[in-house]
Coordinates of N, CA, C and O and ligand atoms in Angstrom, one line a residue:
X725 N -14.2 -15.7 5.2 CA -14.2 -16.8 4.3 C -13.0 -16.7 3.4 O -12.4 -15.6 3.3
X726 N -12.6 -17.5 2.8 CA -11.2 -18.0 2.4 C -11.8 -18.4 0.9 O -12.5 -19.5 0.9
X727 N -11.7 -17.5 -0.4 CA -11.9 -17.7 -1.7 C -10.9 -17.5 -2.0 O -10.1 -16.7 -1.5
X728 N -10.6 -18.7 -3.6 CA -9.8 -18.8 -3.8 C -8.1 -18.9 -3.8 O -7.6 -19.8 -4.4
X729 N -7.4 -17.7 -3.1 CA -6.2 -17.8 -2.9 C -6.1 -19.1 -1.9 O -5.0 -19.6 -2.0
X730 N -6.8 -19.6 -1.1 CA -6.9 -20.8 -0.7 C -6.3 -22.0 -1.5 O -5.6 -22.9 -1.0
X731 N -6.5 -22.0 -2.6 CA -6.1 -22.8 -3.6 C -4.3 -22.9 -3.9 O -3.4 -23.8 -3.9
X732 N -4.5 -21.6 -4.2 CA -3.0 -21.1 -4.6 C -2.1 -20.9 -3.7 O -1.0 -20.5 -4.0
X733 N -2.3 -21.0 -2.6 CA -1.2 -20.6 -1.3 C -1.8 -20.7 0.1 O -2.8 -20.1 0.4
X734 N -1.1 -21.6 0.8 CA -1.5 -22.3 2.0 C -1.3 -20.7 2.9 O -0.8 -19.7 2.5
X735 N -1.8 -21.0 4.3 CA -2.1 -20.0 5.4 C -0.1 -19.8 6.1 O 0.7 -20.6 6.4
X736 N 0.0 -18.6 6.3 CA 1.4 -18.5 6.8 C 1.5 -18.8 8.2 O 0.4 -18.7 8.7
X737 N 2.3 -19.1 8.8 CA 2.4 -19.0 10.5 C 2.5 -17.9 11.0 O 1.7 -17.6 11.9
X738 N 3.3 -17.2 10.7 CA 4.0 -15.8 11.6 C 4.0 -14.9 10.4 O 4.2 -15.3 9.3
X739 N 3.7 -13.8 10.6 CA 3.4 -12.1 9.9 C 2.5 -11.6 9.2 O 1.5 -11.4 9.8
X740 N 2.6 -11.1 7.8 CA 1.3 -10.1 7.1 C 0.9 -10.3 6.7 O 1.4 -11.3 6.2
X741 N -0.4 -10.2 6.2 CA -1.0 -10.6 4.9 C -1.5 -9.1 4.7 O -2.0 -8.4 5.6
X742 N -1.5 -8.9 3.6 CA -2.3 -7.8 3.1 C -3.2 -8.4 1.9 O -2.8 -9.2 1.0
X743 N -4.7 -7.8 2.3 CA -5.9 -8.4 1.7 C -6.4 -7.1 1.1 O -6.1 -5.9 1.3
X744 N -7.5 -7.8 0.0 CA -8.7 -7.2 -0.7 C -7.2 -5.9 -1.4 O -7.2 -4.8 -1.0
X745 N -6.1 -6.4 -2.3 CA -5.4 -5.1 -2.9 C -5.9 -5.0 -4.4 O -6.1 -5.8 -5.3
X746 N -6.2 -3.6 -4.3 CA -7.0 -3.1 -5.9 C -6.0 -4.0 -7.1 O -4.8 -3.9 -7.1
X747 N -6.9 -5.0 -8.1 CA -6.3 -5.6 -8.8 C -5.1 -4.9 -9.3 O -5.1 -3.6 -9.3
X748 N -3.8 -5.7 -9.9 CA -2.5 -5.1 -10.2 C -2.0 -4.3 -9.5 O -1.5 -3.6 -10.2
X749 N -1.8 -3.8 -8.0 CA -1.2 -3.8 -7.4 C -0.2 -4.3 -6.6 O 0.8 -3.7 -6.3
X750 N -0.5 -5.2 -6.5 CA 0.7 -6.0 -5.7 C 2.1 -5.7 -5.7 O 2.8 -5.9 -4.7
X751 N 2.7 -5.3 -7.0 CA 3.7 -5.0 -7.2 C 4.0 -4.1 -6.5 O 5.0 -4.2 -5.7
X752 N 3.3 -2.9 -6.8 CA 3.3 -1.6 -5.6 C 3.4 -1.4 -4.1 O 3.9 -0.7 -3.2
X753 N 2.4 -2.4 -4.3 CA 2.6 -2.5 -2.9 C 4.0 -3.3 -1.7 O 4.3 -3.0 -0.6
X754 N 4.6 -4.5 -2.8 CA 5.7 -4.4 -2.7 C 6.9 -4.1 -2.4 O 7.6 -4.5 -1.4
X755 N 7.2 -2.8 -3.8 CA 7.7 -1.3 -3.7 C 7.7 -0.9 -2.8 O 8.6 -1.1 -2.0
X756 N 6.7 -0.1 -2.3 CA 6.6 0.9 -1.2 C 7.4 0.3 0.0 O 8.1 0.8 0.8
X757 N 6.9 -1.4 0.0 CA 7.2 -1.9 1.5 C 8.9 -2.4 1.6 O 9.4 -3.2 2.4
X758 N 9.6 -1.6 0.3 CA 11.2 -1.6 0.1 C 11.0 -3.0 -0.3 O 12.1 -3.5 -0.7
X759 N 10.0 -4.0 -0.2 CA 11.0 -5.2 -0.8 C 11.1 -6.4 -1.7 O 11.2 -7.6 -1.8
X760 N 11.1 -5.0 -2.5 CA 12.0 -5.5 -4.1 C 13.3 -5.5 -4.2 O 14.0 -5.0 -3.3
X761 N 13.6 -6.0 -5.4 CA 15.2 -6.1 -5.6 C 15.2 -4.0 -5.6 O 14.3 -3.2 -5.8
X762 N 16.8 -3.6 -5.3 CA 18.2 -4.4 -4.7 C 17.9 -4.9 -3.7 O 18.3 -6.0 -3.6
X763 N 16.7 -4.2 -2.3 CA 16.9 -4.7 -1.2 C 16.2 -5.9 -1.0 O 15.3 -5.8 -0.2
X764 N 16.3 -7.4 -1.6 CA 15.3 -8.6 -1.4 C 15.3 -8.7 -0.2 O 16.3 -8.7 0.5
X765 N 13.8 -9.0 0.4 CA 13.6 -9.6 1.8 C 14.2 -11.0 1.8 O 13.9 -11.7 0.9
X766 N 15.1 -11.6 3.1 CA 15.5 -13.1 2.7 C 14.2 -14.1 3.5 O 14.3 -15.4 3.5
X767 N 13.0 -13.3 4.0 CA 11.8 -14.3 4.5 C 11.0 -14.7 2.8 O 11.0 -14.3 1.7
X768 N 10.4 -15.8 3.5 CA 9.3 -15.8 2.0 C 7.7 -14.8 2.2 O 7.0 -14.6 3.2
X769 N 7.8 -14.6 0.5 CA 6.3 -14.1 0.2 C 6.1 -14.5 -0.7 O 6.9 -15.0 -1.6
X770 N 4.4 -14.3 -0.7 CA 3.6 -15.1 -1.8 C 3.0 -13.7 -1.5 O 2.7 -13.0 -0.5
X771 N 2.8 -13.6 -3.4 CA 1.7 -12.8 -4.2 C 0.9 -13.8 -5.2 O 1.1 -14.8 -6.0
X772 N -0.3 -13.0 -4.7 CA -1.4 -13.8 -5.5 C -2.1 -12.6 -6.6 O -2.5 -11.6 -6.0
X773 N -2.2 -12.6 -7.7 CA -2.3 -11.6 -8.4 C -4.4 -12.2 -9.2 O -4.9 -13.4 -9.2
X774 N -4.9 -11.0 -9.5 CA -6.2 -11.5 -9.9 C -6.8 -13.0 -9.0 O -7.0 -14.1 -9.5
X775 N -6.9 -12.7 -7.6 CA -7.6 -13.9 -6.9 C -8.6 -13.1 -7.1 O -8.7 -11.8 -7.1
X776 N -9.9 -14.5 -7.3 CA -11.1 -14.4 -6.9 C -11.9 -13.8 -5.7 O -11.9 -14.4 -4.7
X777 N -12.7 -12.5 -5.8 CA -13.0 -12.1 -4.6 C -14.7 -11.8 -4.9 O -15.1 -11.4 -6.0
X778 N -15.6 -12.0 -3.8 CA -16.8 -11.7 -3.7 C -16.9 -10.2 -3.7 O -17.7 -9.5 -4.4
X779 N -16.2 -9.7 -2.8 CA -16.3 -8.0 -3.0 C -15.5 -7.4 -4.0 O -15.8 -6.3 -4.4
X780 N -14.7 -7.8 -4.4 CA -14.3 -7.0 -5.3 C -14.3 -7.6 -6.8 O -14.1 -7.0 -7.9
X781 N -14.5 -8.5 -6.6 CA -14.6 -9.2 -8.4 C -12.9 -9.9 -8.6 O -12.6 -11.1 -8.9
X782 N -12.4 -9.4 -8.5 CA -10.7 -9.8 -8.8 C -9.8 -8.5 -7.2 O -10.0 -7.3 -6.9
X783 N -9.1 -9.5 -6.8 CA -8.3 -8.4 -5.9 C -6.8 -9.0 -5.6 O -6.6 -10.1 -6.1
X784 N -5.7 -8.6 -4.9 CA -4.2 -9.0 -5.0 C -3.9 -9.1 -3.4 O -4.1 -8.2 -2.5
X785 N -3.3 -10.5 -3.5 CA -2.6 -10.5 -1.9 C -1.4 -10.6 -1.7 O -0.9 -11.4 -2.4
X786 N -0.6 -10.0 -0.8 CA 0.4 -10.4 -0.4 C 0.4 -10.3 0.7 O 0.0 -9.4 1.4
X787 N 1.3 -11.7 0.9 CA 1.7 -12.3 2.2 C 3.4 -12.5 2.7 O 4.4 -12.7 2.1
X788 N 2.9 -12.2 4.0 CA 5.0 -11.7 4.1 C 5.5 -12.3 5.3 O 5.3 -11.7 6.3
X789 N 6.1 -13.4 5.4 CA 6.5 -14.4 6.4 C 7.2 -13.5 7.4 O 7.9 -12.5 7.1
X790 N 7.0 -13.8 8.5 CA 8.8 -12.7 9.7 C 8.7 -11.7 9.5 O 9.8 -11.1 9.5
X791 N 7.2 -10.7 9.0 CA 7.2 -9.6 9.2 C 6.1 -9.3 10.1 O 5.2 -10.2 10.5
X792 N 6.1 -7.8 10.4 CA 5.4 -7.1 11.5 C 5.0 -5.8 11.1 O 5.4 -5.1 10.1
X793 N 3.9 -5.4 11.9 CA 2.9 -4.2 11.5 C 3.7 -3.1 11.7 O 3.6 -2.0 11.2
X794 N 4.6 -3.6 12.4 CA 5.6 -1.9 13.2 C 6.2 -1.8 11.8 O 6.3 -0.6 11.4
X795 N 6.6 -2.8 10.8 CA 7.6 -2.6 9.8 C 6.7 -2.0 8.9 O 7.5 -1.4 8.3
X796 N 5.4 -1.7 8.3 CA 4.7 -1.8 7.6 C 4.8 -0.2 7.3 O 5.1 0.3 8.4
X797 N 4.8 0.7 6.5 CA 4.5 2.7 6.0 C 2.8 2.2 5.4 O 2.2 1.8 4.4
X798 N 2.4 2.6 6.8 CA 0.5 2.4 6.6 C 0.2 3.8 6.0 O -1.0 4.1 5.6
X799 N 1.1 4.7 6.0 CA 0.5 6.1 5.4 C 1.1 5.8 3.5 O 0.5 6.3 2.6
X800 N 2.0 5.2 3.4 CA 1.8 4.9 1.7 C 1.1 3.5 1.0 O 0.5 3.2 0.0
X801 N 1.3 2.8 2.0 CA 0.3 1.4 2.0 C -1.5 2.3 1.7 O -2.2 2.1 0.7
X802 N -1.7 3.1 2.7 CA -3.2 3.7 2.2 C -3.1 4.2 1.0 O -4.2 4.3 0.6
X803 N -2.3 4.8 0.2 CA -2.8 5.8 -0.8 C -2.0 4.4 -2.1 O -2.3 4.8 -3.3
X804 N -1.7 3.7 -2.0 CA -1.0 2.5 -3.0 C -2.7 1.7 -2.7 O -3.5 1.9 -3.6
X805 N -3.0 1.0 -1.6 CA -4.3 0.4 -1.6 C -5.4 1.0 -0.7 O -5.7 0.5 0.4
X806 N -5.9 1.7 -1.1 CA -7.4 2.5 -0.1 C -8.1 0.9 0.0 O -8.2 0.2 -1.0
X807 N -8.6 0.5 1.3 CA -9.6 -0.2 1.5 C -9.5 -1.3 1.5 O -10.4 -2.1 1.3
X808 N -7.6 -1.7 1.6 CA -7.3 -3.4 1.3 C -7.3 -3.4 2.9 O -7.5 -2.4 3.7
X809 N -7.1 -4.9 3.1 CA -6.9 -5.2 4.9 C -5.8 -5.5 5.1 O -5.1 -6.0 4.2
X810 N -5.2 -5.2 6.7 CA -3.6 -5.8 6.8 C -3.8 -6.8 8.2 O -4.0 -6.6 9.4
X811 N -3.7 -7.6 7.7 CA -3.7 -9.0 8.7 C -2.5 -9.3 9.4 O -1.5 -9.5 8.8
X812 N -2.7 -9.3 10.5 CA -1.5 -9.7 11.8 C -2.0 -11.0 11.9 O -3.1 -11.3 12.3
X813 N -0.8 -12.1 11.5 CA -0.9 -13.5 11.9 C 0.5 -13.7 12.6 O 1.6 -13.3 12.3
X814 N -0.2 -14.8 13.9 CA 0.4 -15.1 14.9 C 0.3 -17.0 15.2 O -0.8 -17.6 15.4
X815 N 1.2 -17.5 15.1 CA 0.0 -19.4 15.1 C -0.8 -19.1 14.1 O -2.0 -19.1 14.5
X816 N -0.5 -18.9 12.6 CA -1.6 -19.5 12.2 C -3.0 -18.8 12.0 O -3.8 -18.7 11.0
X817 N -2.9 -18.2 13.5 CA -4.4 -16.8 13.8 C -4.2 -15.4 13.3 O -3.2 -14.7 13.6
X818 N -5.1 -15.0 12.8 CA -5.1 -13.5 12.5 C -5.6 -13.0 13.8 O -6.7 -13.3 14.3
X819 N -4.5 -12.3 14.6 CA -4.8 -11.8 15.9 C -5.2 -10.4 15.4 O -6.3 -10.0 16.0
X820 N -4.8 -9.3 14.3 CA -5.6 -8.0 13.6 C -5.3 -7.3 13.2 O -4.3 -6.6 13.3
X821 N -6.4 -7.2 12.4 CA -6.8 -6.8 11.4 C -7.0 -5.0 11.5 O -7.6 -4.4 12.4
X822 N -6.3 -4.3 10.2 CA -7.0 -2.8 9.8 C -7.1 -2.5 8.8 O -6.1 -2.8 8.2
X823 N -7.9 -2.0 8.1 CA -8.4 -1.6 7.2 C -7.8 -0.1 6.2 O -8.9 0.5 5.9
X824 N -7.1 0.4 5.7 CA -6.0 0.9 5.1 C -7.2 1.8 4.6 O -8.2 1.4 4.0
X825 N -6.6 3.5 5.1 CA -7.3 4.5 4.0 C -6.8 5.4 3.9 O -6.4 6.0 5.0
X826 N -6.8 6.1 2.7 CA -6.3 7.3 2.4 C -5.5 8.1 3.7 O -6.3 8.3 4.7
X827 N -4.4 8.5 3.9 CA -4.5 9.5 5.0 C -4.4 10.8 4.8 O -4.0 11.4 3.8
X828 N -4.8 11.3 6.1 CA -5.2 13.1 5.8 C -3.9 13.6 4.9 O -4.0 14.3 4.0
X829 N -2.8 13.0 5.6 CA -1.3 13.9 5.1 C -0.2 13.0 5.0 O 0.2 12.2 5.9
X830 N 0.4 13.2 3.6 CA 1.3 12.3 3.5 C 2.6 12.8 3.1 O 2.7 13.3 2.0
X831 N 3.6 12.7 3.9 CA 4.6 13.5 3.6 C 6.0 12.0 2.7 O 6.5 11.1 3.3
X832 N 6.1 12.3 1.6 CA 7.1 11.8 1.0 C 7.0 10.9 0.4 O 7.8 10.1 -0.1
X833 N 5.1 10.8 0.2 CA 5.0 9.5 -0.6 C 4.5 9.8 -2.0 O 4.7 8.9 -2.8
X834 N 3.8 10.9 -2.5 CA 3.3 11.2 -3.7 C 4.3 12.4 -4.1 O 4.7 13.2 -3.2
X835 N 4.9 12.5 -5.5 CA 5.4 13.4 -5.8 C 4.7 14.6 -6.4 O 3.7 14.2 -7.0
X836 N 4.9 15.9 -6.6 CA 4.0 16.8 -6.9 C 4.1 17.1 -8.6 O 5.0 17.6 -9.3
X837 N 2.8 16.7 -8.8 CA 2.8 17.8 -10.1 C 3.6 18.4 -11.4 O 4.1 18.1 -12.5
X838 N 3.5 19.0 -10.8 CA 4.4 20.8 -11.1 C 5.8 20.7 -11.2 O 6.6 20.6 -10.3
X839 N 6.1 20.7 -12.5 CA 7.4 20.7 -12.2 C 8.3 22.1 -11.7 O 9.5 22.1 -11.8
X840 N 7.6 23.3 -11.2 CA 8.4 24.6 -10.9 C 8.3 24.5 -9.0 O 8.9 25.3 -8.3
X841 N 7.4 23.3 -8.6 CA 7.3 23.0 -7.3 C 8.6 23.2 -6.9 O 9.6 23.1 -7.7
X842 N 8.8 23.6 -5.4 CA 10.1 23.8 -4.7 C 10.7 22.1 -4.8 O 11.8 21.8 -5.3
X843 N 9.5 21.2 -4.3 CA 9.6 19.6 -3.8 C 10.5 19.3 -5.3 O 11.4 18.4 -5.2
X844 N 10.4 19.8 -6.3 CA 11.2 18.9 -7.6 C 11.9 19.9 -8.0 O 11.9 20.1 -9.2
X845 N 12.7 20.9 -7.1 CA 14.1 21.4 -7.4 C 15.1 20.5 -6.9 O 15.0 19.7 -5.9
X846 N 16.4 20.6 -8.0 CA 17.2 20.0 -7.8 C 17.9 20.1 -6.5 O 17.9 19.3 -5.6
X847 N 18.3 21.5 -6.5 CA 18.9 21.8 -5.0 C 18.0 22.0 -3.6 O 17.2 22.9 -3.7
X848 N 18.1 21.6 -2.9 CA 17.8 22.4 -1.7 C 15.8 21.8 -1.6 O 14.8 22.4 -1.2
X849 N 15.8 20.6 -2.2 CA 14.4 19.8 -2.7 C 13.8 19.7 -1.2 O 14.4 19.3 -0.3
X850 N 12.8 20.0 -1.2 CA 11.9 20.2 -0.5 C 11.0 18.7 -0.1 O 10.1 18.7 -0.9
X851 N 10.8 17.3 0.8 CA 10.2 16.6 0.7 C 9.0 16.6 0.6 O 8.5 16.9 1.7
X852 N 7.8 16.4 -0.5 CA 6.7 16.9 -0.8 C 5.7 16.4 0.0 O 5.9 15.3 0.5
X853 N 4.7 17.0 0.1 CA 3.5 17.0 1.5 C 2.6 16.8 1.0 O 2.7 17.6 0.0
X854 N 1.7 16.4 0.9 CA 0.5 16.3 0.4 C -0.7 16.4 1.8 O -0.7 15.9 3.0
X855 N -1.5 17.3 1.0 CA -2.9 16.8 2.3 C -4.1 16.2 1.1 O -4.2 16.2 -0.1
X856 N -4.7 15.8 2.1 CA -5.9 15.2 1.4 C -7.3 16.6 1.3 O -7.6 17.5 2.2
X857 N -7.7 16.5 0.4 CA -8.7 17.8 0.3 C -10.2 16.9 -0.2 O -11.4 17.1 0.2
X858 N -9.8 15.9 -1.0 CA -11.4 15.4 -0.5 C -11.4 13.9 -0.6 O -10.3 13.4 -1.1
X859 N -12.3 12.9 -0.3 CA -12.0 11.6 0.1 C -12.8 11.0 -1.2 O -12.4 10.0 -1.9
X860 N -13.9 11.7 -1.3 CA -14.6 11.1 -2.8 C -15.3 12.2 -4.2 O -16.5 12.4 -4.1
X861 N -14.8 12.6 -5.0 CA -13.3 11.3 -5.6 C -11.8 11.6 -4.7 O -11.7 12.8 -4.3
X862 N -11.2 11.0 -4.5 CA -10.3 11.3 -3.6 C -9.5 12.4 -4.3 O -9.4 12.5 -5.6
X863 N -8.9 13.1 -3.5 CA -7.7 14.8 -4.1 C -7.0 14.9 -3.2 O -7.4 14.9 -2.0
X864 N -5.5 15.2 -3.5 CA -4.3 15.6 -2.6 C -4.1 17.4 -3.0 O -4.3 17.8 -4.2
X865 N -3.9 18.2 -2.0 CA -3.2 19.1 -2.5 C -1.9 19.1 -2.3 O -1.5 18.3 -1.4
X866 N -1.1 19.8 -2.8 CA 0.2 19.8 -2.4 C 0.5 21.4 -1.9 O 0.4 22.4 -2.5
X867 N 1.0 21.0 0.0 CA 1.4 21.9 0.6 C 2.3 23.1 0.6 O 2.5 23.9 1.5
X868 N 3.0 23.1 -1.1 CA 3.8 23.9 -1.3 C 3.3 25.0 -1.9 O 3.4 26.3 -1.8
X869 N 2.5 23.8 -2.9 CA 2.5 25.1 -4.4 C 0.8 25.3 -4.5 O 0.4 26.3 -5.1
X870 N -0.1 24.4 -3.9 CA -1.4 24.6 -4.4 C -1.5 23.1 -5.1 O -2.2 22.2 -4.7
X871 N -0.5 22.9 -6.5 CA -1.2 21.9 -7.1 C -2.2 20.5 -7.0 O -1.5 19.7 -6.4
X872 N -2.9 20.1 -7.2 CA -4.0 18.8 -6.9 C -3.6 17.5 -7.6 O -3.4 17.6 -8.8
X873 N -3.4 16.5 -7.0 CA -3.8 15.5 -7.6 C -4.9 14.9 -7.2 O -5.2 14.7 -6.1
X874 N -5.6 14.3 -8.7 CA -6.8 13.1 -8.7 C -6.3 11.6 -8.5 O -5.2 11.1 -8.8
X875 N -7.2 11.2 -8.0 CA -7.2 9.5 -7.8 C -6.7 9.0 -8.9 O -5.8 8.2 -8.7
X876 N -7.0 9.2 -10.5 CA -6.2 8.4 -11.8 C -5.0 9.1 -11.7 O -4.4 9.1 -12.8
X877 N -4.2 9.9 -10.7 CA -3.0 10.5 -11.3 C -2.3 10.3 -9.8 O -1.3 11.0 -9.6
X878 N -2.7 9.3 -8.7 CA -2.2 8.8 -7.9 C -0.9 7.8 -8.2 O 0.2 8.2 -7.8
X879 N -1.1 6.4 -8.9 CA -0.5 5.2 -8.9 C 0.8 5.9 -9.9 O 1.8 5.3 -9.9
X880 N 0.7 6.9 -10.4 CA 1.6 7.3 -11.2 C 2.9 8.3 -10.5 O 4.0 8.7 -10.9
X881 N 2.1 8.5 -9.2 CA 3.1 9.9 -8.7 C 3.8 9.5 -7.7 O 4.5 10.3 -7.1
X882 N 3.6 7.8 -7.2 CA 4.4 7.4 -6.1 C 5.7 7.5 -6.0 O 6.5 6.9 -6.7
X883 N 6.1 8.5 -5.0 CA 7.8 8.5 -5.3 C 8.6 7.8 -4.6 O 9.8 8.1 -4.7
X884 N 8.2 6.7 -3.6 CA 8.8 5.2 -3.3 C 9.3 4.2 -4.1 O 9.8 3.2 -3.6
Ligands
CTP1393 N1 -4.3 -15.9 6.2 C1 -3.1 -16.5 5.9 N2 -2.6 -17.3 6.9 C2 -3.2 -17.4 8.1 C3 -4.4 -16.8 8.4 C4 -5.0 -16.0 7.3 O1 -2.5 -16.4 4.9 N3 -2.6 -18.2 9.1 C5 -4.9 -15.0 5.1 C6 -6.2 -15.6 4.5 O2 -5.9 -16.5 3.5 C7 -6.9 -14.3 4.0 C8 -6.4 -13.2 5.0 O3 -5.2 -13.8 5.6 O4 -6.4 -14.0 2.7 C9 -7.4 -12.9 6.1 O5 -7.8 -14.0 6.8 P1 -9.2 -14.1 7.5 O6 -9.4 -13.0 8.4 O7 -9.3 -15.5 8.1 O8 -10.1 -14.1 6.2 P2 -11.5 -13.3 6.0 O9 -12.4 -13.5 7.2 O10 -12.0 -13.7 4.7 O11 -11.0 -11.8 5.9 P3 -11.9 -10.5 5.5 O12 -13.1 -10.5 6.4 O13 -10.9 -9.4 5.8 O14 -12.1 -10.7 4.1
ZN1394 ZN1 3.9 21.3 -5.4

């Protein structure tokens, strides 16, 4: 069913839509997908910020004309939005759909902690690793030093 953003922005022909994104995200999600300024994408997108949603109460979409799933970093896309949807439209049709979550191991998308971590030495910096240690409440550790991050110290450590 089609609530609200219906209103605000007609159905695309060709590429993404990313659905159900934790309110105020969008922007992030953006980010991660490189395209914000400097690098502007020259296709159009529409962000829909606080649409109306039956499951979620308020949730954020973006939609991304001439793009593709191959283009998409589904391992920072999950940890930017756990549990949004990424819609493949083809004609018009969502040919499919997946469901974005957390992944076990994320190498280069959360930065660590600590600042005596190898990963945030200046020289000789280490790309930081994270594994997942539990799903609820969700925890990363970091494969270097030990350190943990929690789910509220997620949106803060994206280093995209
Ligand atoms: N969409 C779009 N352009 C299309 C087809 C779909 O922008 N040509 C958008 C819809 O507006 C919606 C999302 O893609 O935001 C998913 O579409 P659809 O699967 O038809 O909606 P729902 O069944 O509501 O999806 P879900 O079950 O994942 O909530
Ligand atoms: Zn570390």
């Amino acid at each position: 069913m089609d609530r609200g953003d219906g209103l605000l922005v007609r159905k695309i022909r060709e590429g993404v839509v990313v659905d159900h994104i934790p309110p105020g995200r969008a922007f992030t999600v953006l980010r991660v997908l490189g395209l914000l300024p400097p690098k502007p994408y020259s296709g159009r997108i529409a962000i829909v910020i606080n649409a109306e949603s039956g499951k979620m109460g308020r949730k954020d979409i973006v939609k991304i004309e001439g793009y593709g799933v191959e283009d998409l970093s589904l391992e920072a896309l999950g940890i930017v939005a756990p549990g949004a949807t990424v819609n493949v439209v083809r004609e018009y049709k969502v040919v499919e759909k997946r469901r974005l979550d957390l992944p076990e191991e994320a190498s280069g998308v959360l930065r660590c902690p600590n600042p005596t971590c190898i990963t945030r030495k200046e020289r000789e910096k280490a790309t930081p690793r994270m594994r997942l240690v539990s799903r609820s409440p969700a925890k990363y550790r970091c494969v270097y030093c030990g350190s943990t991050i929690s789910e509220e110290e997620f949106q803060d450590l994206i280093a995209i």
